[in-house]
């Protein structure tokens, strides 16, 4: 099974995750989130598969997140508005993402990745 690995190559956590995938001999398709950010359709599908709240898909420690003051704005936004916003810029999305047919992992937690 080939997985989709979405990351920002300059992110140290993403680099660790990529090394883990390579060391584990896991086949994956690489995608740079800054050059090819997730679409609304992809995000809706991944959120559904993951079972996680939309907020977990936001890169809350990112500069853009803070500049847009999303801590204040997200609570009053609908899920549809939040997904549209996430799809506008890959830097808003928490990374790395690892997507298989039936599982979506957000962020790199080695224990979770081992289980997948």
Backbone as a ProteinNet text record, in pm:
[ID]
protein_1_A
[PRIMARY]
XXXXXXXXXXXXXXXXXXXXXXXXXXXXXXXXXXXXXXXXXXXXXXXXXXXXXXXXXXXXXXXXXXXXXXXXXXXXXXXXXXXXXXXXXXXXXXXXXXXXXXXXXXXXXXXXXXXX
[TERTIARY]
86.2	0	89.9	69.8	146.4	70.5	143.5	82.6	120.3	41.1	69	129	248.8	318.9	324.3	257	250.3	326.8	422.4	502.8	559.2	624.9	700.5	846.3	922.6	1059.5	1152.4	1128.9	1216.5	1181.1	1068.9	1021.7	1099.9	1158.7	1240.1	1156.2	1033.8	946.7	915.7	892.9	867.2	990.3	1106.6	1231.1	1247	1215.6	1222.9	1124.3	1004.2	902.2	945.8	1004.1	1049.5	1162.9	1254.4	1362.3	1304.6	1201.8	1137.7	1074.8	1005.3	943.9	1049.9	1157.7	1264.9	1331.2	1359.3	1422.6	1331.9	1201.6	1103.9	1069.3	1135.2	1111.1	964.1	902	761.6	755.4	681.6	665.6	564.5	599.6	509.2	528.5	423.1	428.6	453.9	554.8	592.1	519.7	470.4	404.3	442.5	493.3	531.7	405.4	369.5	244.3	243.4	361.3	368.1	345.9	392.2	377.3	244.1	189.1	65.9	-20.2	-86.2	-163.9	-290.5	-340.6	-460.1	-581.8	-663.9	-788.3	-898.1	-1006.1	-1120.7	-1170.6	-1181.2	-1232.2	-1142	-1009.7	-916.6	-930.8	-933.5	-944.2	-1072	-1183.7	-1310.3	-1299.7	-1239.9	-1224.6	-1132.2	-1018.1	-921.4	-975.8	-1049.1	-1107.7	-1207.2	-1287	-1385.7	-1316.1	-1214.2	-1142.6	-1072.5	-1012.6	-934	-1019.8	-1143	-1228.9	-1188.4	-1092.6	-1044.6	-1125.8	-1130.9	-1196	-1111.7	-1176.1	-1107.5	-992.4	-1011.2	-907.5	-772.9	-772.9	-647.5	-570.6	-636.7	-571	-506.2	-527.6	-466.7	-328.3	-234.9	-99.8	-103.5	-142.3	-164.7	-36.2	78.6	205	265.6	195.4	246.7	231	318	315.6	184.8	142.4	20.2	-102.3	-107.7	-217.5	-227	-111.8	-110.1	-142.2	-85	-110.6	-259.1	-326.9	-469.9	-557.6	-493.6	-563.8	-673.8	-637.5	-735.9	-783.1	-704.8	-749.8	-882.4	-894.6	-1016.8	-1125	-1086.7	-1182.4	-1244.1	-1165.7	-1214.6	-1342.7	-1356.5	-1478.1	-1607.9	-1602.4	-1724.4	-1741.3	-1646.5	-1653.5	-1721.5	-1795.8	-1857.2	-1748.7	-1779.7	-1683.6	-1647.2	-1746.1	-1723	-1626.1	-1644.4	-1555.2	-1412.7	-1401.7	-1270.1	-1197.4	-1268.5	-1208.2	-1166.7	-1251.3	-1215.8	-1088	-1077.9	-960.6	-835.4	-845.5	-732.4	-682	-774.4	-739.3	-672.3	-672.9	-613.5	-461.9	-404.4	-259.7	-211.4	-119.3	-67.2	0.3	47.5	115.7	18.3	-111.2	-211	-235.2	-193.9	-224.5	-115.3	-158.1	-65.3	4.5	132.1	208.2	307.1	357.3	326.8	192.2	143.8	23.8	66.2	14.9	37.7	-98.6	-125.8	-259.2	-252.1	-330.6	-346.1	-492.4	-532	-670.4	-773.7	-737.9	-837.9	-788.8	-676.6	-621.2	-551.7	-565.3	-496.7	-429.8	-297.5	-223.1	-181.4	-204.1	-172.5	-62.8	49.8	164.2	242.9	363.8	448	460.8	394.7	408.9	448.5	573.5	628.4	541.8	487.1	403.8	282.3	213.7	98.3	139.7	251.8	299.2	337.7	395.3	428.6	303.5	196.5	70.9	10.4	26	-28.7	50.6
-118.7	0	123.8	210.4	333.7	443.6	518.3	626.3	760.8	859.7	996.6	1067.9	1122.8	1194.7	1341.3	1425.7	1568.3	1642.7	1724.9	1795.4	1924.4	1998.6	2116.7	2078.6	2065.3	2012.5	2084.3	2211	2284.7	2263.5	2199.4	2174.1	2056.5	2077	1971.5	1849.2	1871.2	1758.1	1677.1	1745.5	1676.9	1598.8	1654.8	1585.9	1458.6	1465.9	1347.4	1240.9	1284.4	1190.6	1123.4	1199.5	1143.6	1042.8	1075.3	980.9	852.3	866.9	750.4	663.3	725.8	650	576.2	646.1	585.6	470.5	493.4	391.3	268.4	292.4	184.5	117.5	161.8	106.6	113.9	226.1	246.3	325.7	272.7	337.3	451.2	567	681	775.2	851.2	958.4	1087	1162.5	1285.4	1404.6	1492.7	1614.7	1731.5	1837.7	1959.7	2043.1	2062.8	2130.9	2278.4	2338	2478.8	2494.6	2398.7	2404.4	2348.1	2255	2187.2	2163.6	2271.8	2259.9	2176.6	2115.7	2032.4	2111.9	2045.1	2106.5	2090.9	2164.4	2151.3	2007.5	1948.3	1811.3	1713.7	1727.2	1639.9	1658.5	1782.7	1810.8	1752	1767.4	1712.3	1561.2	1496.4	1350.6	1308.8	1376.6	1340.5	1364.3	1472.4	1501.8	1391.4	1351.5	1245.4	1113.7	1075.6	950	952.7	1066.2	1075.6	1069.9	1119.3	1127.4	1240.4	1322.4	1433.6	1560.2	1650.1	1779.1	1861.2	1949.2	2032.1	2109.2	2155.9	2235.8	2163.7	2030.8	1954.1	1964.7	2007.3	2020.7	2157.9	2248.3	2380.8	2380	2445	2461.8	2579.3	2550.6	2656.1	2725.2	2666.6	2732.2	2810.3	2812.7	2881.1	3032.4	3099.4	3246.1	3294.7	3231.7	3274.2	3259.5	3151.6	3128.4	3245.1	3286.3	3397.7	3530.5	3552	3678.5	3697.3	3588.1	3595.2	3594.1	3584.5	3581.4	3474.6	3354.9	3248.2	3192.3	3210.7	3167	3234.5	3360.9	3437	3408.9	3386.8	3377.6	3238.6	3132.9	2997.5	2959.8	2992.3	2951.1	3002.4	3115.7	3170.2	3130.5	3053.9	3011.9	2875.6	2855.5	2724.9	2627	2497.7	2396.4	2419.6	2454.7	2480.9	2597.9	2704.1	2820	2782.9	2701.2	2659.1	2575.9	2485.9	2401.7	2487.4	2581.4	2672.6	2749.8	2796	2870.2	2781.5	2659.8	2566.7	2542.6	2537.2	2507.7	2625.7	2743.2	2860.7	2864.6	2800.3	2808.4	2687.8	2612.1	2493.3	2521.2	2643.8	2676.3	2686.3	2687.6	2685.6	2543.8	2445.3	2305.6	2243.7	2174.8	2102.2	1995.4	1980.7	1884.3	1812.1	1701.6	1632.8	1560.6	1524.9	1442.1	1311.2	1201.6	1071.1	1011	983.3	939.4	802.6	710.1	578.7	568.6	453.1	436.3	458.4	421.3	427.9	497.1	569	635.2	764.1	865.3	993	1030.3	1050.4	1092.6	1237.9	1317.8	1460.2	1487.9	1541.1	1561.8	1431.7	1440	1320.7	1277.4	1167.1	1101	957.9	925.4	797.3	677.3	680.6	569	549.4	658.5	650.1	597	646.6	606.8	458.8	408.7	266.4	180.9	226.5	152.1	143.6	250.2	250.5	152.4
0	0	0	-96.9	-104.7	-30.4	49.9	127.4	68.7	104.3	64.1	184.9	164.9	271	230.4	308.4	277.9	387.1	343	441.2	382.8	468.4	429.2	447.7	339.3	347.4	445.3	474.6	565.5	712.8	738.1	875.3	935.4	1053.2	1113.7	1153.2	1197.2	1231.2	1105.9	995	868.4	824	845.4	809.3	891.9	1021.5	1107.4	1059.6	1024.7	978.3	848.1	758.6	630.7	654.1	744.7	777.7	836.8	921.9	981.6	872.7	777.9	667.2	586.6	553.2	474.7	551	679.2	763.1	777.5	777.5	792.9	660.3	553	418	377.7	407	372.2	242.1	147.9	17.6	31	-21.6	-11.2	-129.2	-153.4	-252.7	-174.6	-214.4	-145.5	-207	-121.4	-168.9	-79.1	-140.7	-69.2	-47.9	77.9	112.6	71.5	61	21.6	-128.9	-206.2	-352	-399.7	-322.8	-363.8	-240.5	-196	-73.4	-95.2	11.9	1.3	-47.3	-125.1	-174.7	-69.3	-88.4	3	4.2	-114.5	-126.6	-50.5	-67.8	3.4	154.2	197.9	341.4	399.9	331.4	381.1	396.7	297.3	301.1	415.6	429	532.1	672.6	691.3	822.3	859.1	759.9	782.8	819.6	742	767.4	903.4	937.4	1060.9	1186.4	1176.2	1294.1	1388.5	1344	1426.7	1399.7	1497.6	1472.5	1373.3	1301.4	1201.8	1265.5	1387	1453.6	1456.9	1464.1	1467.7	1335.4	1230.1	1100	1081.8	1176.4	1168.3	1233	1168.1	1221.3	1319.1	1441.7	1541.2	1585.4	1556.4	1593.5	1476.9	1364.3	1246.6	1250.6	1178.8	1171	1110.2	1000.6	931.6	1021.9	1098.7	1192.1	1290.7	1341.9	1439	1371.3	1250.8	1180	1150.3	1117.5	1086	1211.2	1328.4	1457.3	1460.4	1413.8	1401.6	1535.3	1640.4	1772.9	1806.7	1767.5	1794.6	1690.7	1565.3	1456	1435.4	1457.1	1428	1501.7	1630.7	1701	1637.1	1569.9	1509.7	1362.6	1310.1	1170.1	1159.2	1050.9	1026.3	982.2	985.5	940.3	793.8	714.7	572.2	552.9	630	621.5	665.1	768.5	815.5	709.8	646.3	541.8	422.6	383.1	272.8	306.3	429.9	474.1	470.9	523.2	520.4	377.9	283.7	144.8	74	136.4	71.3	80.1	183.2	203.2	281.8	222.4	288.2	421.1	439.7	564.7	683.1	654.8	762.5	813.4	735.9	766.6	853.4	957.4	1045.3	962.2	986.4	909.4	999.4	953.7	829.3	836.4	719.8	707.2	642.6	694.4	633.6	607.8	480.4	441.4	375.6	428.9	366.5	322.9	276.5	230.3	340	462.6	569.8	696.5	686.1	804.9	764.8	848.4	828.3	959.8	953.1	1070.7	1052.1	1155.5	1151.3	1252.9	1205.4	1293.2	1303.8	1355.2	1366.8	1510.8	1540.9	1670.1	1635.3	1663.5	1619	1660.9	1779.9	1828.6	1736	1701.4	1610.2	1474.5	1425.8	1293.3	1292.8	1402.5	1412.5	1405.1	1471.6	1471.7	1332.5	1255.3	1118.4	1033.5
[MASK]
++++++++++++++++++++++++++++++++++++++++++++++++++++++++++++++++++++++++++++++++++++++++++++++++++++++++++++++++++++

